[in-house]
PDB file of C-alpha atoms in Angstrom:
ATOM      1  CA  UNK Y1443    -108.623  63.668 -93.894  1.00 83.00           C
ATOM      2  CA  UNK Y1444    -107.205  63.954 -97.212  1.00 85.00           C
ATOM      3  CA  UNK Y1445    -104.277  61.674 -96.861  1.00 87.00           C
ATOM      4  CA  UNK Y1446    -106.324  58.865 -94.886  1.00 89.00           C
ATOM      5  CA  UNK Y1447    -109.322  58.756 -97.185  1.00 88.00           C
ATOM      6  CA  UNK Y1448    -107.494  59.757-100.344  1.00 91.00           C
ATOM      7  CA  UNK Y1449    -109.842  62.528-100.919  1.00 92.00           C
ATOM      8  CA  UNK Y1450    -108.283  65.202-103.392  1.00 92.00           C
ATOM      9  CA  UNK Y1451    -110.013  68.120-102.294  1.00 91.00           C
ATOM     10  CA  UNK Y1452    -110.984  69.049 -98.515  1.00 91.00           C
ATOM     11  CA  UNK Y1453    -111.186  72.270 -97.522  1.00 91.00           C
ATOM     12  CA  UNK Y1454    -113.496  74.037 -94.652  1.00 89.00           C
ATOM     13  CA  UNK Y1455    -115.688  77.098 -94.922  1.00 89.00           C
ATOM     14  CA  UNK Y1456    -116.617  79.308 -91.935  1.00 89.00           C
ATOM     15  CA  UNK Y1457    -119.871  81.844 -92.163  1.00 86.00           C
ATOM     16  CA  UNK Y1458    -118.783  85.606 -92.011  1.00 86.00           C
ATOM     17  CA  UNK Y1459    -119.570  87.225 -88.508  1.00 73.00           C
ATOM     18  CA  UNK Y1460    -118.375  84.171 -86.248  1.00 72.00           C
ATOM     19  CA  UNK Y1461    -115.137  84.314 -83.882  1.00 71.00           C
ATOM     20  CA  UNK Y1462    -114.476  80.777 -85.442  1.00 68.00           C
ATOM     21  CA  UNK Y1463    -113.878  83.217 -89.257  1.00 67.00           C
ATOM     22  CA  UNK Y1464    -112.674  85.998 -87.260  1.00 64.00           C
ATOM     23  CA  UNK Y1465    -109.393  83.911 -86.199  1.00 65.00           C
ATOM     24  CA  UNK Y1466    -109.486  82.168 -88.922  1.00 61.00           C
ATOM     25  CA  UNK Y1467    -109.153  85.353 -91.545  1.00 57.00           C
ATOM     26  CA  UNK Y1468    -105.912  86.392 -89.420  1.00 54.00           C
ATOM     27  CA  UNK Y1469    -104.208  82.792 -90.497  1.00 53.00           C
ATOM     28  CA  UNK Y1470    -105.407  83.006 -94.169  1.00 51.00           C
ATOM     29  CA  UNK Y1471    -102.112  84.736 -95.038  1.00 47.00           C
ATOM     30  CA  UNK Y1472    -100.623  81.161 -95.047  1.00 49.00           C
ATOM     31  CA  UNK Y1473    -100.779  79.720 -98.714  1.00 52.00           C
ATOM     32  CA  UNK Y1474    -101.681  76.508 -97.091  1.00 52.00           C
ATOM     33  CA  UNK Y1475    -104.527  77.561 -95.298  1.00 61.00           C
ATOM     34  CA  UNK Y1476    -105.804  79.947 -97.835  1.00 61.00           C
ATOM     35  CA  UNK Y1477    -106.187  76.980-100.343  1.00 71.00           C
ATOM     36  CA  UNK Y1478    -108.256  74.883 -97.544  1.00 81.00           C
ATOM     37  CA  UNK Y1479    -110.330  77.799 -96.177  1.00 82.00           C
ATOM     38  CA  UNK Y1480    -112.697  80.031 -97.494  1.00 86.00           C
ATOM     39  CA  UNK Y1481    -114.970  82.608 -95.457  1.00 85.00           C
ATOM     40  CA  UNK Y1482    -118.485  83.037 -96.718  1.00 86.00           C
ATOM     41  CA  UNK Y1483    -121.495  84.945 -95.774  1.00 89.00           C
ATOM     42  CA  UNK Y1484    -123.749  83.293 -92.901  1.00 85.00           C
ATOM     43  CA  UNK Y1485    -126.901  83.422 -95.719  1.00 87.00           C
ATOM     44  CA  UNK Y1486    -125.029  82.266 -98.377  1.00 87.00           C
ATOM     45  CA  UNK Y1487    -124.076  79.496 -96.660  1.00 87.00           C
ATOM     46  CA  UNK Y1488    -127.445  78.581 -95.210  1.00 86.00           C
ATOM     47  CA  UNK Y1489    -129.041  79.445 -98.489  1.00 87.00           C
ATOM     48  CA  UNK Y1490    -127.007  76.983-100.188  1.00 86.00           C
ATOM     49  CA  UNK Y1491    -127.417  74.020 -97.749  1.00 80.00           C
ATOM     50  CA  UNK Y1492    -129.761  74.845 -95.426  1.00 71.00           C
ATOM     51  CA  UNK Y1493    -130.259  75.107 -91.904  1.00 61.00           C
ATOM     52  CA  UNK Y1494    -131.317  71.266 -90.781  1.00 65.00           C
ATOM     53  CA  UNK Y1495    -127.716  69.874 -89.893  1.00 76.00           C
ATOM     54  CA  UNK Y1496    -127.672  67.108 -92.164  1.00 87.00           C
ATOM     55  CA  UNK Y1497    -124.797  66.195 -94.866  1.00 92.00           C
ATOM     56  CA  UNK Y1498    -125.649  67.865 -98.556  1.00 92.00           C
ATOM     57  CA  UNK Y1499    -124.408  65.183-101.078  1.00 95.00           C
ATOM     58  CA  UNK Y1500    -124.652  66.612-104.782  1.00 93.00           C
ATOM     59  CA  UNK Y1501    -123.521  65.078-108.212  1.00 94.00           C
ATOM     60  CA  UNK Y1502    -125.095  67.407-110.004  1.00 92.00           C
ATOM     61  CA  UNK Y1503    -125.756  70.925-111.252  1.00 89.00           C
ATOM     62  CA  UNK Y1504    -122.810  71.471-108.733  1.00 90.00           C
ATOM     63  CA  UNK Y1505    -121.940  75.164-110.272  1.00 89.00           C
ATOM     64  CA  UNK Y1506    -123.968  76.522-107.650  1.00 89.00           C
ATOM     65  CA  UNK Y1507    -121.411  75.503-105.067  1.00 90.00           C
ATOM     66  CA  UNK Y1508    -118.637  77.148-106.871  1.00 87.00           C
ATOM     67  CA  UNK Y1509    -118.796  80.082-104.472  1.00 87.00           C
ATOM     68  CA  UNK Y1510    -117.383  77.501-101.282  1.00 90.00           C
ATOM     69  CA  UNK Y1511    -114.476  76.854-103.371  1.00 88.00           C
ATOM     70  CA  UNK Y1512    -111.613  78.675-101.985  1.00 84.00           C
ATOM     71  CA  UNK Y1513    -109.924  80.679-104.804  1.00 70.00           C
ATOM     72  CA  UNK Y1514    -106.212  80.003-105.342  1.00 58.00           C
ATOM     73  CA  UNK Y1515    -106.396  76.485-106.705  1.00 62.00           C
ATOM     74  CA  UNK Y1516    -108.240  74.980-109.909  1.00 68.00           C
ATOM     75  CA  UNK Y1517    -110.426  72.198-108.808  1.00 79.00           C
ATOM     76  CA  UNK Y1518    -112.020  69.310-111.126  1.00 88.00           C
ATOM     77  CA  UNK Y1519    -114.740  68.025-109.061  1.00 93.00           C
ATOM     78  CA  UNK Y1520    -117.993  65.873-110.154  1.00 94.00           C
ATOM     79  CA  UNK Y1521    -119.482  65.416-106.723  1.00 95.00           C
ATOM     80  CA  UNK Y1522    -118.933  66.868-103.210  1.00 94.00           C
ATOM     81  CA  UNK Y1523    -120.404  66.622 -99.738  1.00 94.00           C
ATOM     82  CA  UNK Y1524    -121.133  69.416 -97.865  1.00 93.00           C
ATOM     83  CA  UNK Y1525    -121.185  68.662 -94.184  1.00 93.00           C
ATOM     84  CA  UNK Y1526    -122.220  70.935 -91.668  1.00 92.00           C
ATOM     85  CA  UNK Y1527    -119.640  71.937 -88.572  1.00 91.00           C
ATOM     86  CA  UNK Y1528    -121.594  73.217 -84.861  1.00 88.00           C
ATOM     87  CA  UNK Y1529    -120.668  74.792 -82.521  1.00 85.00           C
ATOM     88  CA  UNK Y1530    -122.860  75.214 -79.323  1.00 81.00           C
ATOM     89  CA  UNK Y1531    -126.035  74.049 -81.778  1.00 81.00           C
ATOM     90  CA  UNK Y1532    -125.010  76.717 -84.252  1.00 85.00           C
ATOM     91  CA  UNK Y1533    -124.059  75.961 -88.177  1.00 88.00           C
ATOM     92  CA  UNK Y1534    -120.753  78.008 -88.200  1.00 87.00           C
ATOM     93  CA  UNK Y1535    -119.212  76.523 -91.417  1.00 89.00           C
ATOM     94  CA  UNK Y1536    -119.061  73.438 -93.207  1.00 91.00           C
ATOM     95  CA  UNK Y1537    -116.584  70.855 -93.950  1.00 94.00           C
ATOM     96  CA  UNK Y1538    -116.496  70.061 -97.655  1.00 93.00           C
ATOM     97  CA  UNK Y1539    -115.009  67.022 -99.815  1.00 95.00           C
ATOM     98  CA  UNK Y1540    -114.639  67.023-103.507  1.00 94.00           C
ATOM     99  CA  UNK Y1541    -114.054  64.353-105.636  1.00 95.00           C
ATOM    100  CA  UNK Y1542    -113.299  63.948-109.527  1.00 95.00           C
ATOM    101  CA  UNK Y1543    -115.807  61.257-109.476  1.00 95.00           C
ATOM    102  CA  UNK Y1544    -119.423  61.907-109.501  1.00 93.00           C
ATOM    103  CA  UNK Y1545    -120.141  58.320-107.891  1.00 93.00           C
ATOM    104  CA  UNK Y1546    -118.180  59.435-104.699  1.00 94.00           C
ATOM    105  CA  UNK Y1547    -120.485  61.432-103.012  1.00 95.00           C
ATOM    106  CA  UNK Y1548    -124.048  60.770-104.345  1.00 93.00           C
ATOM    107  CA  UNK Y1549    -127.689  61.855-103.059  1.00 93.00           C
ATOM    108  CA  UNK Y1550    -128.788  58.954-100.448  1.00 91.00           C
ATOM    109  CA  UNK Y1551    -125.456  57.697 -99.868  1.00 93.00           C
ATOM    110  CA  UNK Y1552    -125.004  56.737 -96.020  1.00 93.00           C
ATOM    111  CA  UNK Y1553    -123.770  60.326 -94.466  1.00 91.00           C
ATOM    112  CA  UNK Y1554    -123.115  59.017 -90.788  1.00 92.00           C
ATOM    113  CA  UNK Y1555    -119.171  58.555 -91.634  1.00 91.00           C
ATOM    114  CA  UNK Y1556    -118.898  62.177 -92.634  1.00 92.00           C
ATOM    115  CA  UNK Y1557    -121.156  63.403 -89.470  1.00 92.00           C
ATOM    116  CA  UNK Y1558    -118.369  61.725 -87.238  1.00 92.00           C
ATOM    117  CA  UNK Y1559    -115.462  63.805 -89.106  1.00 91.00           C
ATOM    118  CA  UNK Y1560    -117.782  66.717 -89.015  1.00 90.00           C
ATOM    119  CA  UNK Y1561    -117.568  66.193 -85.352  1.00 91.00           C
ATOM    120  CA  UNK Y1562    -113.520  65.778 -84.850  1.00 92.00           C
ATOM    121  CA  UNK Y1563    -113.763  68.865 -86.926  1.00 89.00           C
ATOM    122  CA  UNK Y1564    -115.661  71.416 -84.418  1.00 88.00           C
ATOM    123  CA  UNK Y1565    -113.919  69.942 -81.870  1.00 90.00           C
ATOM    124  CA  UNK Y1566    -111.157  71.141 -83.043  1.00 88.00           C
ATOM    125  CA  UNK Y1567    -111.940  74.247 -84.133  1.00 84.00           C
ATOM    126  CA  UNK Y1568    -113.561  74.943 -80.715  1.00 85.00           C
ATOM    127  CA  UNK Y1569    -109.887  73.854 -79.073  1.00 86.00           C
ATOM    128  CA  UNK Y1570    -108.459  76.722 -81.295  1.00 80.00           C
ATOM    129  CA  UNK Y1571    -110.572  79.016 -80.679  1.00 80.00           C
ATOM    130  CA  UNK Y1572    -109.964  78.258 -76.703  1.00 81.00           C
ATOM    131  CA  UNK Y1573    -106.285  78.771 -77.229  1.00 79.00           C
ATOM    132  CA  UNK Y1574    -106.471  81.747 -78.872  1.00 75.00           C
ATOM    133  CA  UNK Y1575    -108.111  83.085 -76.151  1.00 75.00           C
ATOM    134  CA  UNK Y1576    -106.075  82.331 -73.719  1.00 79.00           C
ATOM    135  CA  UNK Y1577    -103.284  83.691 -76.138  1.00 77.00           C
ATOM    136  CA  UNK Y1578    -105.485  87.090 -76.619  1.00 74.00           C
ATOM    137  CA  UNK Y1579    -105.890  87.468 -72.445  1.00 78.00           C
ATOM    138  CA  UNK Y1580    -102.498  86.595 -71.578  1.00 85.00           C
ATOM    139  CA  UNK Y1581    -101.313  89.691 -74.171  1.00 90.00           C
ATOM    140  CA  UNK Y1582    -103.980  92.058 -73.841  1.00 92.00           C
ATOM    141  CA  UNK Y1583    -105.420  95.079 -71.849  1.00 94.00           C
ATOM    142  CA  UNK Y1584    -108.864  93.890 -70.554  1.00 92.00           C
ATOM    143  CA  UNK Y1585    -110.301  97.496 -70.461  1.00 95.00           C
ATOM    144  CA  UNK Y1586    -108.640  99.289 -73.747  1.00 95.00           C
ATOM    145  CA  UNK Y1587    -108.304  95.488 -75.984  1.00 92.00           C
ATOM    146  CA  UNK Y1588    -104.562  97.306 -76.430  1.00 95.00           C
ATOM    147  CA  UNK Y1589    -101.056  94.978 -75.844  1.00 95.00           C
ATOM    148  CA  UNK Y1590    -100.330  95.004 -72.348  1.00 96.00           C
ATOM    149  CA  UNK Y1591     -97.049  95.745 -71.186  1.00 95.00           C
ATOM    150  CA  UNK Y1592     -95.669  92.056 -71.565  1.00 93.00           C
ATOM    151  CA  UNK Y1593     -96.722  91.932 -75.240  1.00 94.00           C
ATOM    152  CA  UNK Y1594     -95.455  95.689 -75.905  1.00 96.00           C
ATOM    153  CA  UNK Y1595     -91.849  94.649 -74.466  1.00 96.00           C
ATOM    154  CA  UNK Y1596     -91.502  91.417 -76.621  1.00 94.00           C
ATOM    155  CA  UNK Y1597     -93.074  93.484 -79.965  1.00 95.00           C
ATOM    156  CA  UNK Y1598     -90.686  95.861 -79.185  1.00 97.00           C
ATOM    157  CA  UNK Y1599     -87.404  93.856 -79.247  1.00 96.00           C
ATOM    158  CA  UNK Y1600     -88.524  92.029 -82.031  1.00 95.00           C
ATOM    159  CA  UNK Y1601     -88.540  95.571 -83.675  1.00 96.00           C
ATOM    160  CA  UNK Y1602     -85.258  96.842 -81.709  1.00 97.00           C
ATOM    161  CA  UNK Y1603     -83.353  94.141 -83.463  1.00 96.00           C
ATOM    162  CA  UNK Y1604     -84.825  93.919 -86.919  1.00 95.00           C
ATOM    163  CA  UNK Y1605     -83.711  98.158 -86.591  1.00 96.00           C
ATOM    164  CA  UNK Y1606     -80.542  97.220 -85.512  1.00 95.00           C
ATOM    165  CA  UNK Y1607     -80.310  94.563 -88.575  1.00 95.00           C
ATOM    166  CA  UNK Y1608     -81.441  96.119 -91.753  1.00 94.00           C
ATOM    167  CA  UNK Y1609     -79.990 100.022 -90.330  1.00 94.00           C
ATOM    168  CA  UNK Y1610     -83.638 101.366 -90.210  1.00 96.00           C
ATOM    169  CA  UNK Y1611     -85.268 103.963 -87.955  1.00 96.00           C
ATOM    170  CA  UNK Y1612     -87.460 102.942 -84.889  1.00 97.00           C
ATOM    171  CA  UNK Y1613     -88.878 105.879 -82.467  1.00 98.00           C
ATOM    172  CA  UNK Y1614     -90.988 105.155 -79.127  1.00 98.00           C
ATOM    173  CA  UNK Y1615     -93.694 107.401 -77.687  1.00 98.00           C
ATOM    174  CA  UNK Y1616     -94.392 107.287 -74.032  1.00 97.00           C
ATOM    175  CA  UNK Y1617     -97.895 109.399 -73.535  1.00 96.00           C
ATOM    176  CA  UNK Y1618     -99.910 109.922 -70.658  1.00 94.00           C
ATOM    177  CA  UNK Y1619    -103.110 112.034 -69.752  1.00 93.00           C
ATOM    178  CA  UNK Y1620    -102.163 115.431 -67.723  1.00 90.00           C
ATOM    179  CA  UNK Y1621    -103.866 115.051 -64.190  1.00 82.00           C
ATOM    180  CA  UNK Y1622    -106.239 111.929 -65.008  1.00 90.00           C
ATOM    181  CA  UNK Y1623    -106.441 111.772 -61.102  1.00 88.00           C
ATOM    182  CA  UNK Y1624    -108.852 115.022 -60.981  1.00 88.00           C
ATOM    183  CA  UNK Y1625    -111.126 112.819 -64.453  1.00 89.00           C
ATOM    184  CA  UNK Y1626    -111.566 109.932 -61.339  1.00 89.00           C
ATOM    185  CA  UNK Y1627    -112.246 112.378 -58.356  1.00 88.00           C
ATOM    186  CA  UNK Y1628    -114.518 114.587 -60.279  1.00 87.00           C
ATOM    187  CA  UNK Y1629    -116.420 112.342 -62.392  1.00 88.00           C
ATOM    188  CA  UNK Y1630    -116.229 108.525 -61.069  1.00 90.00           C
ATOM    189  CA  UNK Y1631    -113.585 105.701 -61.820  1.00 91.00           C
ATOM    190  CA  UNK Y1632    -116.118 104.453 -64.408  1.00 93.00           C
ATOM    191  CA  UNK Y1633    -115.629 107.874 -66.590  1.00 91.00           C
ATOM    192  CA  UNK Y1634    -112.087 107.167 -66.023  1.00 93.00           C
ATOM    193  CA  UNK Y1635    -112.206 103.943 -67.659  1.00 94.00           C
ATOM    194  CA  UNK Y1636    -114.684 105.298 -70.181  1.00 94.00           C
ATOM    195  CA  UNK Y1637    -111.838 107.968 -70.857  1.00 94.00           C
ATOM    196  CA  UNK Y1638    -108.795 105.349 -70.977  1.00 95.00           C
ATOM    197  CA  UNK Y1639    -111.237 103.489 -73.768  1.00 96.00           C
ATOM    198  CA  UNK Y1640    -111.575 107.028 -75.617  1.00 95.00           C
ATOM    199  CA  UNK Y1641    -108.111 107.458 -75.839  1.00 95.00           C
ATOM    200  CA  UNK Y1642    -107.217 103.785 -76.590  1.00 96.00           C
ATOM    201  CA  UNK Y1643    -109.395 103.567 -79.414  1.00 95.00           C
ATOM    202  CA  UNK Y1644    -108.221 107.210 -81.486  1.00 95.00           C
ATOM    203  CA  UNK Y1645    -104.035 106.253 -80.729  1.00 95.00           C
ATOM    204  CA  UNK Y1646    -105.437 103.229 -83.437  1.00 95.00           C
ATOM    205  CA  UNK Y1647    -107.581 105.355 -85.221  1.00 93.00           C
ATOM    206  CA  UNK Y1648    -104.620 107.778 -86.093  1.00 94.00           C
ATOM    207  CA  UNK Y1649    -101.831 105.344 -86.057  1.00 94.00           C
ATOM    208  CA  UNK Y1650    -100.556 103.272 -89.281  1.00 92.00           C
ATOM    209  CA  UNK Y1651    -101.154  99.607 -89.488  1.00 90.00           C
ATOM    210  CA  UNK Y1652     -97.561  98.402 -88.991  1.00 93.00           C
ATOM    211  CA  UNK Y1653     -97.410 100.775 -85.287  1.00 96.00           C
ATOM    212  CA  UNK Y1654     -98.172  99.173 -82.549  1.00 96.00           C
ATOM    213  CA  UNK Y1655    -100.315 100.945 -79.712  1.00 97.00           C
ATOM    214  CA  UNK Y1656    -100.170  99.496 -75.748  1.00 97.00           C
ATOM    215  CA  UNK Y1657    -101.175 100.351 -72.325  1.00 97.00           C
ATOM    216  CA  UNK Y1658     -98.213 100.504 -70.350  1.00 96.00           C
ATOM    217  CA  UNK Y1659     -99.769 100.973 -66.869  1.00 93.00           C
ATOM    218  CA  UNK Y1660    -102.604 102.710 -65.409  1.00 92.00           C
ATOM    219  CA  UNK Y1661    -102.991 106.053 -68.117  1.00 95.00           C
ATOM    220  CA  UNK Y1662     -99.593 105.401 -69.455  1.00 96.00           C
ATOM    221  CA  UNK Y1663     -99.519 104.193 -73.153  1.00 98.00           C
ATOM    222  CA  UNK Y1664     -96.835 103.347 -75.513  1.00 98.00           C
ATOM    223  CA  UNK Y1665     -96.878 103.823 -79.252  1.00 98.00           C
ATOM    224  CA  UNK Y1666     -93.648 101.909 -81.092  1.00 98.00           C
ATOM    225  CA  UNK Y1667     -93.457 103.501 -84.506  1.00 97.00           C
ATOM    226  CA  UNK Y1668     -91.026 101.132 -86.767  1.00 96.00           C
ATOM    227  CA  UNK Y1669     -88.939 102.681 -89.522  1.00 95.00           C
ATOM    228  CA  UNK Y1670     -89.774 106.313 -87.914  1.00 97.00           C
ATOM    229  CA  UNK Y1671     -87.066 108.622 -87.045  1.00 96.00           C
ATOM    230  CA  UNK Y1672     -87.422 111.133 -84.002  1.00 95.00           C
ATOM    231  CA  UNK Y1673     -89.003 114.316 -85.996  1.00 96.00           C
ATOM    232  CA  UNK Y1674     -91.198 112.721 -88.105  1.00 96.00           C
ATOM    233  CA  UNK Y1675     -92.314 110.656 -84.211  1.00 97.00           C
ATOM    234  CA  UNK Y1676     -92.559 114.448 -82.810  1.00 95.00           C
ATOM    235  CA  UNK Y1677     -94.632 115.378 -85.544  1.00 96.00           C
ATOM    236  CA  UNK Y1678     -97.106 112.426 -85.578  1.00 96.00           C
ATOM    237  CA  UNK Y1679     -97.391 113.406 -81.204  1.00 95.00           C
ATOM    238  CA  UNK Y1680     -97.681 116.263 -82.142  1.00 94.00           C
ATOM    239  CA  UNK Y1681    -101.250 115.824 -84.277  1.00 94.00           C
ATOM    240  CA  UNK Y1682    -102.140 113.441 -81.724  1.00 93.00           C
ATOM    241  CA  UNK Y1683    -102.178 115.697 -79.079  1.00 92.00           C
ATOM    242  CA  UNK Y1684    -103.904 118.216 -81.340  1.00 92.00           C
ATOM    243  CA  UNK Y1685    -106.476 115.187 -82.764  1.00 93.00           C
ATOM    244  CA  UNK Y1686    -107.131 114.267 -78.874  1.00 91.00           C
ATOM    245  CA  UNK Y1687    -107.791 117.466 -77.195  1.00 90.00           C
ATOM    246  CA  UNK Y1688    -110.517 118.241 -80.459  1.00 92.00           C
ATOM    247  CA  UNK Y1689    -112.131 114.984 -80.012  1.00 92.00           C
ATOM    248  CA  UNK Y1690    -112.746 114.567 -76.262  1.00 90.00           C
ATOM    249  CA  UNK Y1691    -114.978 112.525 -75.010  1.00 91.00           C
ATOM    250  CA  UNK Y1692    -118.683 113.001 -74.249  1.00 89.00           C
ATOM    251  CA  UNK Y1693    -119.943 112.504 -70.708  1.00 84.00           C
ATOM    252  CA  UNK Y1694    -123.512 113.082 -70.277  1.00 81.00           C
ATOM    253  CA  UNK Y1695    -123.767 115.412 -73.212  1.00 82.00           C
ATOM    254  CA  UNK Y1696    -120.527 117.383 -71.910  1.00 86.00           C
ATOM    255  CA  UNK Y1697    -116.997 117.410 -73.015  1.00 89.00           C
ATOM    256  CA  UNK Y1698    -114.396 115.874 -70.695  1.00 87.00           C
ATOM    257  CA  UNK Y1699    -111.820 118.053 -71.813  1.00 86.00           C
ATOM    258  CA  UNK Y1700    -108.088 116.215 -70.623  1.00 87.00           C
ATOM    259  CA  UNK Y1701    -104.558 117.016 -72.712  1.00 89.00           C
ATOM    260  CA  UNK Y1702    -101.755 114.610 -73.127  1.00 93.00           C
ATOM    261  CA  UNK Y1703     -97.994 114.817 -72.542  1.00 94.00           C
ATOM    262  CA  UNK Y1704     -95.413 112.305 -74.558  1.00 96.00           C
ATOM    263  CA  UNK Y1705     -91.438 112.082 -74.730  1.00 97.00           C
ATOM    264  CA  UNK Y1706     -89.826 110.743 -77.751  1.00 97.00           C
ATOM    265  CA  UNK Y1707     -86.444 108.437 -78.044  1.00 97.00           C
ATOM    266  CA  UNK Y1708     -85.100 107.009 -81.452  1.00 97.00           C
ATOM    267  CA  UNK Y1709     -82.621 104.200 -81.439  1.00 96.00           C
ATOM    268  CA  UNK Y1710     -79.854 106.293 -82.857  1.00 94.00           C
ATOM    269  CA  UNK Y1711     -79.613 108.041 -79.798  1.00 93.00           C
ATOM    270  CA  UNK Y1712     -76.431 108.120 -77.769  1.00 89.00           C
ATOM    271  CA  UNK Y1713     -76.936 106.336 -74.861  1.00 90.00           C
ATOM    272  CA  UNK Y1714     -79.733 103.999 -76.367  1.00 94.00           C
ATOM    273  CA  UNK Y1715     -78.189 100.275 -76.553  1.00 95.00           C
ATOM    274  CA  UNK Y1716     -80.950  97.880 -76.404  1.00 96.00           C
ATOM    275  CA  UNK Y1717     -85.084  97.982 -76.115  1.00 97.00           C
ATOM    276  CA  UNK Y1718     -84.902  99.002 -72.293  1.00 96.00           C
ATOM    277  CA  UNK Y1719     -82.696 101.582 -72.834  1.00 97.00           C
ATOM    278  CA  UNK Y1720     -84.834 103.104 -75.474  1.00 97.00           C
ATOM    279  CA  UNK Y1721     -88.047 102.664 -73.315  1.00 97.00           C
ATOM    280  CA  UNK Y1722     -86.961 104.301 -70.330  1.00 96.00           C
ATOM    281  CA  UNK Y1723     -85.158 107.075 -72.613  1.00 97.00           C
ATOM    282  CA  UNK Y1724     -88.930 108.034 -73.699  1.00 97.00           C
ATOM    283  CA  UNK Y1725     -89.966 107.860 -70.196  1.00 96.00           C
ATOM    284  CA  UNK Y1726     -87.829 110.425 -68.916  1.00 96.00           C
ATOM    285  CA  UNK Y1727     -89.034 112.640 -71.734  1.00 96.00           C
ATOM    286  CA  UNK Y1728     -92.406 112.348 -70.964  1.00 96.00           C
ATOM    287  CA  UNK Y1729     -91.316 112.774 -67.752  1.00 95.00           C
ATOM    288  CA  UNK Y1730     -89.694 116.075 -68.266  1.00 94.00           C
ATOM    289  CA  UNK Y1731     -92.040 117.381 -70.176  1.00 92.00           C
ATOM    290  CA  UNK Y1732     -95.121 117.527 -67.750  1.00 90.00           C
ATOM    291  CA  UNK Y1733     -92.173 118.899 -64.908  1.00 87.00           C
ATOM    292  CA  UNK Y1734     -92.326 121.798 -67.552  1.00 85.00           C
ATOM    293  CA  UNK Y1735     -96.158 121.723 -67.882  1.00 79.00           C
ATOM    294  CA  UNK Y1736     -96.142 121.865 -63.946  1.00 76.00           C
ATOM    295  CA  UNK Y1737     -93.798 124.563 -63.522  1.00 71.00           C
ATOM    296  CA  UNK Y1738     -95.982 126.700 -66.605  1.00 71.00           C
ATOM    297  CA  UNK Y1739     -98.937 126.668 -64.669  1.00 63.00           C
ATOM    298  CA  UNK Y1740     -97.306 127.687 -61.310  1.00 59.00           C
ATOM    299  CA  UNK Y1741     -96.101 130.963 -63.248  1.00 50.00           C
ATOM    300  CA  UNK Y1742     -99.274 131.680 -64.121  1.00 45.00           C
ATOM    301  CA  UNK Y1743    -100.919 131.258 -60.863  1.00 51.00           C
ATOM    302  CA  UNK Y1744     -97.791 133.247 -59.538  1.00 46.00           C
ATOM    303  CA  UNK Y1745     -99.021 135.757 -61.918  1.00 51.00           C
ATOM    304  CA  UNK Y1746    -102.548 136.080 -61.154  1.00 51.00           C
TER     305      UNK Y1746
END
């Protein structure tokens, strides 16, 4: 739009709340788009232009506006339009023009050329916001919202190599819950999922931002833990089990009480050669360790 109708400043703004600003605040890291986009709140936005649909051309007084301008670039601007972008009959942002010139865009100019590039404009967004969610489906857990397994294996040679590259620790977690079976037969499959979301939601509540939490398969989860070497991994499991079995969840007013089991492999590990390798050395741990918690509880039943 720029280029083609030599317009020096275009940029878009998106109300606060929508999915449209939601994907659109993940992008802003990019200089580029964080100089053409600017997220505002929804009654801010309104308040400003109103909620009738139609074009806002101003020449004047225009330091009112000053709060759509996105903040990393010093604009010189004597008139703008301020043209509103839909989306299922909704205002969800605008698209705004700027112009040195206050004769560009002045009150009771004909708006119906702007409306049209309003127009390309949600279309587009909307065709964005359709691939992104096929993009979030195809690499998400449906129930936990979590990677899947797919997106955990690709994240996870990404961060094998870049370990491998700059001579940094990486650690992997494999957890599970101890007898989630008896959770389904006792209390339903929909407790079970209810549980699964429990547990989902505090492995991101007491992991750091760069970790990366997935659902491996059925109560299986995987926590990759860059720049982490094996004890200080052991010791993070370690207050997660603690964290989980003192926050369980609440069915009908009662606790479901559950505890977890995990195995831990580092990449410095003999043996451990590539992202598989390091995967399936975590597995075995995990595996090992609930053959111990099996064997534990058959002494004590021998006992009794």
């Amino acid at each position: 739009i720029r280029d083609k109708f030599k317009i020096p400043y275009v940029w878009i703004v998106l109300a606060d709340g929508h999915e449209a600003a939601h994907m659109a605040g993940e992008l802003c890291a990019s200089e580029l788009l964080s100089n053409r986009m600017k997220i505002v709140e929804r009654d801010t936005l309104l308040g400003l232009m109103g909620d009738h649909g139609r074009p806002l051309l101003v020449n004047r007084d225009l330091t009112v506006f000053y709060r759509l301008f996105p903040g990393r670039e010093s604009y010189l601007v004597r008139s703008m339009a301020i043209v509103p972008l839909t989306l299922e009959g909704r205002i969800i942002g605008t698209l705004n023009l700027g112009d040195p010139s206050e004769n560009r865009y002045a009150p009771g100019m004909d708006p119906s050329l702007l409306e049209r590039l309003a127009v390309k404009v949600s279309i587009c967004l909307s065709n964005v916001m359709a691939h992104e969610r096929l993009k979030i489906a195809a690499s998400r857990d449906p129930l936990t919202g979590l990677l899947n397994r797919r997106a955990m294996e690709s994240v996870l040679k990404r961060e094998f190599e870049r370990a491998v590259r700059y001579e940094t620790p990486l650690a992997v977690i494999f957890l599970d819950l101890d007898d989630f079976k008896s959770v389904n037969d006792t209390y339903g499959h929909d407790a079970g999922d209810d549980l699964l979301e429990h547990l989902a939601e505090n492995l991101c509540r007491m992991s750091r931002s760069m970790d990366v939490v997935a659902r491996y398969a059925g109560d299986e989860f995987v926590i990759v833990l860059p720049s982490t070497p094996a004890a200080a991994a052991g010791k993070f499991a370690d207050r997660l089990c603690v964290f989980l079995e003192k926050n369980p969840l609440s069915l009908r007013g009662e606790p479901v009480r559950v505890s977890t089991s995990y195995g831990i492999a580092s990449i410095d590990e003999a043996g451990v050669s590539d992202p598989a390798s390091l995967l399936r050395r975590a597995d075995e741990r995990l595996m090992e360790a609930k053959g111990r918690k099996r064997r534990q509880r058959r002494v004590v039943r021998l006992e009794r």
